[in-house]
mmCIF file of C-alpha atoms and ligand atoms in Angstrom:
data_model
loop_
_atom_site.group_PDB
_atom_site.id
_atom_site.type_symbol
_atom_site.label_atom_id
_atom_site.label_comp_id
_atom_site.label_asym_id
_atom_site.label_seq_id
_atom_site.Cartn_x
_atom_site.Cartn_y
_atom_site.Cartn_z
ATOM 1 C CA MET A 3 -1.310 26.657 -4.126
ATOM 2 C CA GLN A 4 -4.642 26.053 -4.967
ATOM 3 C CA ILE A 5 -7.157 22.793 -5.202
ATOM 4 C CA ASN A 6 -9.804 21.664 -6.687
ATOM 5 C CA LYS A 7 -11.764 19.068 -6.680
ATOM 6 C CA GLU A 8 -11.186 18.082 -10.465
ATOM 7 C CA GLN A 9 -7.206 17.149 -9.903
ATOM 8 C CA PRO A 10 -7.154 13.739 -9.426
ATOM 9 C CA ILE A 11 -5.830 11.246 -7.008
ATOM 10 C CA GLY A 12 -1.762 10.926 -6.968
ATOM 11 C CA ILE A 13 -1.383 7.193 -5.247
ATOM 12 C CA PHE A 14 2.332 5.375 -5.152
ATOM 13 C CA ASP A 15 4.212 2.216 -4.411
ATOM 14 C CA SER A 16 7.027 0.555 -5.212
ATOM 15 C CA GLY A 17 5.374 -0.765 -8.024
ATOM 16 C CA ILE A 18 2.091 -2.718 -8.294
ATOM 17 C CA GLY A 19 1.568 -4.098 -4.883
ATOM 18 C CA GLY A 20 -0.176 -0.454 -4.502
ATOM 19 C CA LEU A 21 -2.403 -0.978 -7.213
ATOM 20 C CA THR A 22 -4.899 -3.014 -4.271
ATOM 21 C CA VAL A 23 -4.968 0.445 -2.678
ATOM 22 C CA ALA A 24 -5.679 1.637 -6.620
ATOM 23 C CA HIS A 25 -8.230 -0.452 -7.221
ATOM 24 C CA ALA A 26 -10.622 -0.119 -3.922
ATOM 25 C CA ILE A 27 -9.903 3.354 -4.261
ATOM 26 C CA ARG A 28 -11.446 3.394 -7.181
ATOM 27 C CA THR A 29 -14.347 0.871 -6.432
ATOM 28 C CA LEU A 30 -15.635 3.623 -3.661
ATOM 29 C CA MET A 31 -14.829 6.643 -5.286
ATOM 30 C CA PRO A 32 -15.316 5.531 -8.918
ATOM 31 C CA GLU A 33 -16.323 9.228 -9.895
ATOM 32 C CA GLU A 34 -12.225 10.490 -8.836
ATOM 33 C CA SER A 35 -9.574 10.631 -11.679
ATOM 34 C CA LEU A 36 -6.122 8.100 -10.434
ATOM 35 C CA LEU A 37 -2.147 9.662 -11.324
ATOM 36 C CA TYR A 38 -0.451 5.875 -10.269
ATOM 37 C CA PHE A 39 3.587 6.315 -9.769
ATOM 38 C CA GLY A 40 4.842 2.647 -9.323
ATOM 39 C CA ASP A 41 8.689 2.714 -8.576
ATOM 40 C CA THR A 42 9.611 -0.251 -10.448
ATOM 41 C CA ALA A 43 13.189 0.879 -11.003
ATOM 42 C CA HIS A 44 13.985 0.729 -7.792
ATOM 43 C CA LEU A 45 11.443 -2.855 -6.645
ATOM 44 C CA PRO A 46 11.587 -3.754 -3.465
ATOM 45 C CA TYR A 47 11.497 -1.072 -1.126
ATOM 46 C CA GLY A 48 11.502 -3.266 1.624
ATOM 47 C CA ASP A 49 15.445 -4.705 1.543
ATOM 48 C CA LYS A 50 16.867 -0.617 1.040
ATOM 49 C CA SER A 51 17.737 1.972 3.679
ATOM 50 C CA GLU A 52 15.049 4.464 5.105
ATOM 51 C CA ALA A 53 16.879 6.669 3.442
ATOM 52 C CA ALA A 54 16.274 6.000 0.340
ATOM 53 C CA ILE A 55 13.141 5.069 0.385
ATOM 54 C CA GLN A 56 12.737 9.077 1.783
ATOM 55 C CA ALA A 57 14.730 10.364 -1.193
ATOM 56 C CA TYR A 58 12.535 8.659 -3.802
ATOM 57 C CA SER A 59 9.483 9.144 -2.264
ATOM 58 C CA VAL A 60 9.975 12.847 -2.480
ATOM 59 C CA LYS A 61 11.152 12.226 -6.481
ATOM 60 C CA ILE A 62 7.467 10.989 -6.534
ATOM 61 C CA ALA A 63 5.795 13.853 -4.688
ATOM 62 C CA ASP A 64 7.627 16.093 -6.894
ATOM 63 C CA VAL A 65 5.902 14.346 -10.013
ATOM 64 C CA LEU A 66 2.645 13.976 -8.487
ATOM 65 C CA LEU A 67 2.394 17.520 -6.953
ATOM 66 C CA ARG A 68 3.155 18.784 -11.034
ATOM 67 C CA ARG A 69 0.728 17.041 -12.034
ATOM 68 C CA GLN A 70 -1.149 19.117 -10.150
ATOM 69 C CA CYS A 71 -2.727 15.855 -8.074
ATOM 70 C CA LYS A 72 -4.910 17.233 -4.742
ATOM 71 C CA VAL A 73 -3.417 14.278 -2.657
ATOM 72 C CA ILE A 74 -1.301 11.955 -2.105
ATOM 73 C CA VAL A 75 -1.995 8.509 -1.287
ATOM 74 C CA ILE A 76 1.767 5.920 -0.090
ATOM 75 C CA ALA A 77 0.015 2.901 -0.946
ATOM 76 C CA CYS A 78 2.860 0.712 -0.088
ATOM 77 C CA ASN A 79 3.853 0.133 3.754
ATOM 78 C CA SER A 80 7.510 0.205 3.541
ATOM 79 C CA ALA A 81 7.542 3.597 2.190
ATOM 80 C CA SER A 82 4.390 5.072 4.720
ATOM 81 C CA SER A 83 6.746 3.327 7.727
ATOM 82 C CA ALA A 84 10.164 5.527 6.186
ATOM 83 C CA ALA A 85 8.842 8.067 4.691
ATOM 84 C CA TYR A 86 5.333 9.467 5.633
ATOM 85 C CA ASN A 87 6.657 12.243 8.487
ATOM 86 C CA LEU A 88 9.359 13.680 6.125
ATOM 87 C CA LEU A 89 6.841 14.302 2.894
ATOM 88 C CA LYS A 90 4.124 15.244 5.159
ATOM 89 C CA GLU A 91 6.335 18.066 6.281
ATOM 90 C CA TYR A 92 7.371 18.420 2.147
ATOM 91 C CA VAL A 93 4.529 18.753 1.237
ATOM 92 C CA HIS A 94 2.527 19.973 3.746
ATOM 93 C CA ARG A 95 1.667 24.252 2.131
ATOM 94 C CA SER A 96 0.353 22.115 -1.101
ATOM 95 C CA VAL A 97 -1.818 18.780 -0.645
ATOM 96 C CA GLU A 98 -2.562 16.598 2.301
ATOM 97 C CA VAL A 99 -1.101 12.869 3.005
ATOM 98 C CA ILE A 100 -2.652 9.407 3.556
ATOM 99 C CA ASN A 101 -0.783 6.736 4.546
ATOM 100 C CA VAL A 102 -1.565 2.363 4.221
ATOM 101 C CA ILE A 103 -0.996 2.436 8.218
ATOM 102 C CA ASP A 104 -3.158 4.720 9.979
ATOM 103 C CA PRO A 105 -6.911 3.226 8.787
ATOM 104 C CA MET A 106 -5.087 -0.283 9.733
ATOM 105 C CA VAL A 107 -3.977 1.097 13.219
ATOM 106 C CA ASP A 108 -7.904 2.724 13.436
ATOM 107 C CA LEU A 109 -9.327 -0.712 12.638
ATOM 108 C CA VAL A 110 -7.383 -2.556 14.956
ATOM 109 C CA VAL A 111 -7.871 -0.863 17.823
ATOM 110 C CA GLY A 112 -11.344 -0.388 17.243
ATOM 111 C CA LYS A 113 -12.468 -4.608 16.708
ATOM 112 C CA PHE A 114 -9.091 -6.354 18.484
ATOM 113 C CA ALA A 115 -8.482 -4.310 22.557
ATOM 114 C CA ASN A 116 -6.707 -6.935 24.557
ATOM 115 C CA GLN A 117 -7.247 -9.483 21.791
ATOM 116 C CA SER A 118 -3.378 -11.129 20.431
ATOM 117 C CA VAL A 119 -2.824 -9.927 16.484
ATOM 118 C CA GLY A 120 0.193 -10.955 14.313
ATOM 119 C CA LEU A 121 1.785 -8.382 11.482
ATOM 120 C CA ILE A 122 3.287 -9.713 8.705
ATOM 121 C CA GLY A 123 5.495 -7.080 6.186
ATOM 122 C CA THR A 124 8.951 -6.572 4.229
ATOM 123 C CA ARG A 125 11.649 -6.392 6.176
ATOM 124 C CA ARG A 126 11.836 -2.274 6.088
ATOM 125 C CA THR A 127 7.943 -2.461 7.525
ATOM 126 C CA ILE A 128 8.759 -4.470 10.355
ATOM 127 C CA GLN A 129 11.752 -3.700 11.954
ATOM 128 C CA SER A 130 10.865 0.091 11.424
ATOM 129 C CA GLY A 131 8.158 -0.914 15.175
ATOM 130 C CA ILE A 132 6.000 2.000 13.297
ATOM 131 C CA TYR A 133 2.414 -0.147 13.691
ATOM 132 C CA ALA A 134 3.836 -1.403 17.585
ATOM 133 C CA GLU A 135 4.293 2.293 18.223
ATOM 134 C CA LYS A 136 0.781 3.755 16.851
ATOM 135 C CA ILE A 137 -0.982 0.651 18.772
ATOM 136 C CA ASN A 138 0.732 1.138 21.472
ATOM 137 C CA ALA A 139 0.158 4.509 21.641
ATOM 138 C CA ARG A 140 -3.270 3.891 21.758
ATOM 139 C CA GLN A 141 -3.453 1.751 25.104
ATOM 140 C CA ALA A 142 -5.316 -1.057 23.961
ATOM 141 C CA GLY A 143 -4.162 -3.624 25.366
ATOM 142 C CA ILE A 144 -3.699 -5.506 22.306
ATOM 143 C CA THR A 145 -0.183 -7.916 21.954
ATOM 144 C CA LEU A 146 1.328 -7.404 18.560
ATOM 145 C CA LYS A 147 3.331 -10.171 17.023
ATOM 146 C CA SER A 148 5.269 -9.495 14.281
ATOM 147 C CA LEU A 149 7.392 -11.359 11.606
ATOM 148 C CA ALA A 150 9.237 -9.825 8.061
ATOM 149 C CA THR A 151 7.839 -11.922 5.321
ATOM 150 C CA PRO A 152 10.825 -10.736 2.541
ATOM 151 C CA LEU A 153 10.144 -13.722 0.073
ATOM 152 C CA LEU A 154 6.260 -12.779 -0.564
ATOM 153 C CA VAL A 155 6.750 -9.710 -2.866
ATOM 154 C CA PRO A 156 9.362 -11.096 -5.254
ATOM 155 C CA MET A 157 7.275 -14.694 -5.659
ATOM 156 C CA ILE A 158 3.694 -12.199 -6.290
ATOM 157 C CA GLU A 159 5.533 -10.686 -8.636
ATOM 158 C CA GLU A 160 6.779 -13.531 -9.907
ATOM 159 C CA GLY A 161 3.278 -14.350 -10.261
ATOM 160 C CA PHE A 162 4.033 -17.004 -7.754
ATOM 161 C CA PHE A 163 -0.020 -17.474 -5.348
ATOM 162 C CA ASN A 164 -2.358 -19.652 -5.271
ATOM 163 C CA ASN A 165 0.550 -22.751 -6.674
ATOM 164 C CA GLN A 166 2.461 -25.115 -4.338
ATOM 165 C CA ILE A 167 4.887 -22.823 -4.377
ATOM 166 C CA SER A 168 3.777 -20.461 -2.375
ATOM 167 C CA ASP A 169 1.409 -22.482 -0.574
ATOM 168 C CA LYS A 170 4.715 -23.789 0.995
ATOM 169 C CA ILE A 171 6.611 -20.416 1.619
ATOM 170 C CA ILE A 172 3.814 -18.662 2.784
ATOM 171 C CA HIS A 173 2.763 -21.638 5.580
ATOM 172 C CA GLU A 174 6.642 -22.015 5.676
ATOM 173 C CA TYR A 175 6.440 -18.459 7.231
ATOM 174 C CA LEU A 176 2.923 -18.167 9.438
ATOM 175 C CA ASP A 177 3.812 -21.889 10.976
ATOM 176 C CA ASP A 178 6.003 -19.441 13.187
ATOM 177 C CA PRO A 179 5.561 -20.485 16.798
ATOM 178 C CA HIS A 180 5.982 -16.044 17.042
ATOM 179 C CA LEU A 181 2.275 -16.248 15.486
ATOM 180 C CA LYS A 182 0.618 -18.877 18.092
ATOM 181 C CA GLY A 183 -2.335 -17.774 19.577
ATOM 182 C CA ILE A 184 -3.068 -14.344 17.501
ATOM 183 C CA GLU A 185 -6.716 -13.509 16.394
ATOM 184 C CA ALA A 186 -6.073 -11.535 14.132
ATOM 185 C CA LEU A 187 -4.078 -10.858 11.243
ATOM 186 C CA VAL A 188 -2.986 -7.975 9.777
ATOM 187 C CA LEU A 189 -0.956 -8.198 6.132
ATOM 188 C CA GLY A 190 1.181 -4.987 6.249
ATOM 189 C CA CYS A 191 2.254 -5.209 2.632
ATOM 190 C CA THR A 192 -0.109 -3.876 -0.283
ATOM 191 C CA HIS A 193 1.110 -6.964 -2.928
ATOM 192 C CA TYR A 194 -0.090 -9.801 -0.013
ATOM 193 C CA PRO A 195 -3.957 -9.452 -0.803
ATOM 194 C CA LEU A 196 -3.148 -11.225 -3.445
ATOM 195 C CA VAL A 197 -1.997 -14.309 -1.485
ATOM 196 C CA LYS A 198 -5.552 -13.656 1.285
ATOM 197 C CA GLU A 199 -7.240 -16.428 0.719
ATOM 198 C CA GLU A 200 -4.279 -18.032 1.173
ATOM 199 C CA ILE A 201 -3.184 -16.956 4.271
ATOM 200 C CA ALA A 202 -6.998 -16.969 5.667
ATOM 201 C CA SER A 203 -7.346 -21.235 4.607
ATOM 202 C CA PHE A 204 -3.940 -21.273 6.155
ATOM 203 C CA PHE A 205 -5.532 -20.289 9.278
ATOM 204 C CA SER A 206 -9.027 -22.324 8.311
ATOM 205 C CA LYS A 207 -11.121 -19.232 8.466
ATOM 206 C CA ARG A 208 -10.638 -18.953 12.106
ATOM 207 C CA ILE A 209 -8.803 -15.969 12.287
ATOM 208 C CA ALA A 210 -9.520 -12.390 10.508
ATOM 209 C CA VAL A 211 -7.072 -11.556 7.632
ATOM 210 C CA LEU A 212 -6.964 -7.666 7.429
ATOM 211 C CA ASP A 213 -6.243 -5.848 4.741
ATOM 212 C CA SER A 214 -5.233 -2.184 4.518
ATOM 213 C CA SER A 215 -7.197 -1.454 0.878
ATOM 214 C CA GLU A 216 -10.810 -1.091 1.868
ATOM 215 C CA VAL A 217 -9.432 0.886 5.148
ATOM 216 C CA VAL A 218 -7.121 3.117 3.245
ATOM 217 C CA ALA A 219 -9.365 4.048 0.356
ATOM 218 C CA GLN A 220 -12.285 4.707 3.107
ATOM 219 C CA SER A 221 -9.695 7.462 5.151
ATOM 220 C CA LEU A 222 -9.346 9.327 1.920
ATOM 221 C CA ARG A 223 -13.161 9.510 1.183
ATOM 222 C CA ASP A 224 -13.675 11.240 4.569
ATOM 223 C CA TYR A 225 -10.655 13.504 3.844
ATOM 224 C CA LEU A 226 -11.545 14.533 0.352
ATOM 225 C CA ARG A 227 -15.372 15.194 1.452
ATOM 226 C CA GLN A 228 -14.215 16.676 4.716
ATOM 227 C CA ALA A 229 -11.812 19.046 2.499
ATOM 228 C CA GLY A 230 -14.323 19.636 -0.039
ATOM 229 C CA LEU A 231 -11.988 17.861 -2.557
ATOM 230 C CA LEU A 232 -14.838 14.578 -3.500
ATOM 231 C CA ASN A 233 -15.361 15.092 -7.463
ATOM 232 C CA VAL A 234 -19.025 14.998 -8.259
ATOM 233 C CA LYS A 235 -18.197 13.488 -12.233
ATOM 234 C CA ARG A 236 -15.116 11.442 -13.625
ATOM 235 C CA SER A 237 -12.829 14.818 -15.075
ATOM 236 C CA ALA A 238 -9.898 12.895 -16.678
ATOM 237 C CA PRO A 239 -9.721 9.006 -17.151
ATOM 238 C CA ASP A 240 -6.522 6.913 -14.915
ATOM 239 C CA HIS A 241 -3.319 7.779 -15.525
ATOM 240 C CA PHE A 242 0.097 4.539 -14.992
ATOM 241 C CA LEU A 243 3.403 5.982 -14.508
ATOM 242 C CA VAL A 244 6.078 3.631 -14.012
ATOM 243 C CA SER A 245 10.058 4.283 -13.590
ATOM 244 C CA ASP A 246 11.550 1.145 -14.808
ATOM 245 C CA TYR A 247 8.794 -0.814 -17.995
ATOM 246 C CA THR A 248 8.829 -4.346 -18.984
ATOM 247 C CA GLU A 249 6.351 -6.258 -20.227
ATOM 248 C CA SER A 250 5.824 -8.704 -17.576
ATOM 249 C CA PHE A 251 5.385 -5.913 -15.466
ATOM 250 C CA GLU A 252 2.640 -4.686 -17.619
ATOM 251 C CA ALA A 253 0.659 -7.947 -17.588
ATOM 252 C CA SER A 254 0.764 -8.263 -14.335
ATOM 253 C CA THR A 255 -1.135 -5.055 -13.217
ATOM 254 C CA LYS A 256 -4.012 -6.638 -14.097
ATOM 255 C CA GLN A 257 -3.536 -8.710 -10.916
ATOM 256 C CA PHE A 258 -3.527 -5.866 -8.901
ATOM 257 C CA PHE A 259 -5.979 -4.048 -10.053
ATOM 258 C CA ARG A 260 -7.989 -6.494 -11.925
ATOM 259 C CA GLU A 261 -8.661 -4.672 -14.794
ATOM 260 C CA SER A 262 -5.800 -4.066 -17.617
ATOM 261 C CA VAL A 263 -4.039 -0.821 -17.372
ATOM 262 C CA HIS A 264 -1.617 0.921 -19.715
ATOM 263 C CA LEU A 265 1.455 1.328 -18.231
ATOM 264 C CA GLU A 266 3.495 4.065 -19.849
ATOM 265 C CA LYS A 267 7.263 4.776 -18.263
ATOM 266 C CA TYR A 268 8.101 7.823 -16.380
ATOM 267 C CA ALA A 269 12.766 7.862 -15.624
ATOM 268 C CA LEU A 270 12.656 9.412 -11.944
ATOM 269 C CA TRP A 271 15.958 10.353 -12.625
ATOM 270 C CA GLY A 272 16.326 11.347 -16.207
HETATM 271 N N1 DGL B 20 4.096 -2.659 -1.140
HETATM 272 C C1 DGL B 20 4.865 -2.504 -1.003
HETATM 273 C C2 DGL B 20 4.329 -2.424 0.821
HETATM 274 O O1 DGL B 20 3.296 -2.542 0.795
HETATM 275 C C3 DGL B 20 6.389 -3.097 -0.357
HETATM 276 C C4 DGL B 20 6.951 -3.853 -1.636
HETATM 277 C C5 DGL B 20 8.783 -3.631 -1.640
HETATM 278 O O2 DGL B 20 9.612 -4.348 -0.803
HETATM 279 O O3 DGL B 20 9.104 -2.952 -2.539
HETATM 280 O O4 DGL B 20 5.199 -2.112 2.250
#
């Protein structure tokens, strides 16, 4: 398939959490057009089986390819852990696939060698053990302490952040003895940047709280540049598709993308 730089960047997540990554991409590369797919009909992915997430991801990749995306960004840790390898194989003759885990692993290995690093994420991401596997393979002497924090996604989706309820839930999770002594904390879910400040405050800003949106945007830009696919002038407006539509989703997109966007319904199984 012939790819040209004017084609959009395809981005997907289980819902609107990946808009945190889309926003970082938009900020770093204002000349690019984005096509975002939020699989709101199947949210949350964090509690789904690996097989289910793989099936959704393949369907979404088909949509993004049909809409001529020049690259696919999996803006979701749960889907990156469950479906990245499969998706790469599925589309490898057509386009490159970027996940949110590898750029974060590079950052952690580069900055926190021989230190103790915490990781929070959905059950799917934590149970997959993928961060530990990739970090250990780099032999940087990092001790990774992982903790599933499954309430955070529904809490954020319901608009509970920067208030007493979210503070209480975050406190309850981060107080876990397993996380004692960490020198950095990886936010292993693209919803979590919305509570990054609260998390940093819990640690009295003593440790680094690492969110993947910027490193993913940078790694995408590196790829596009090296492949000669970096756009120089925006050729189309951004487009946002969701597999199920509610007004509340549309309202909360503003918090994730930091500007209003119009969501268009696109049923995955027509
Ligand atoms: N935002 C997604 C992630 O990074 C997951 C949220 C969900 O459970 O659907 O894992």
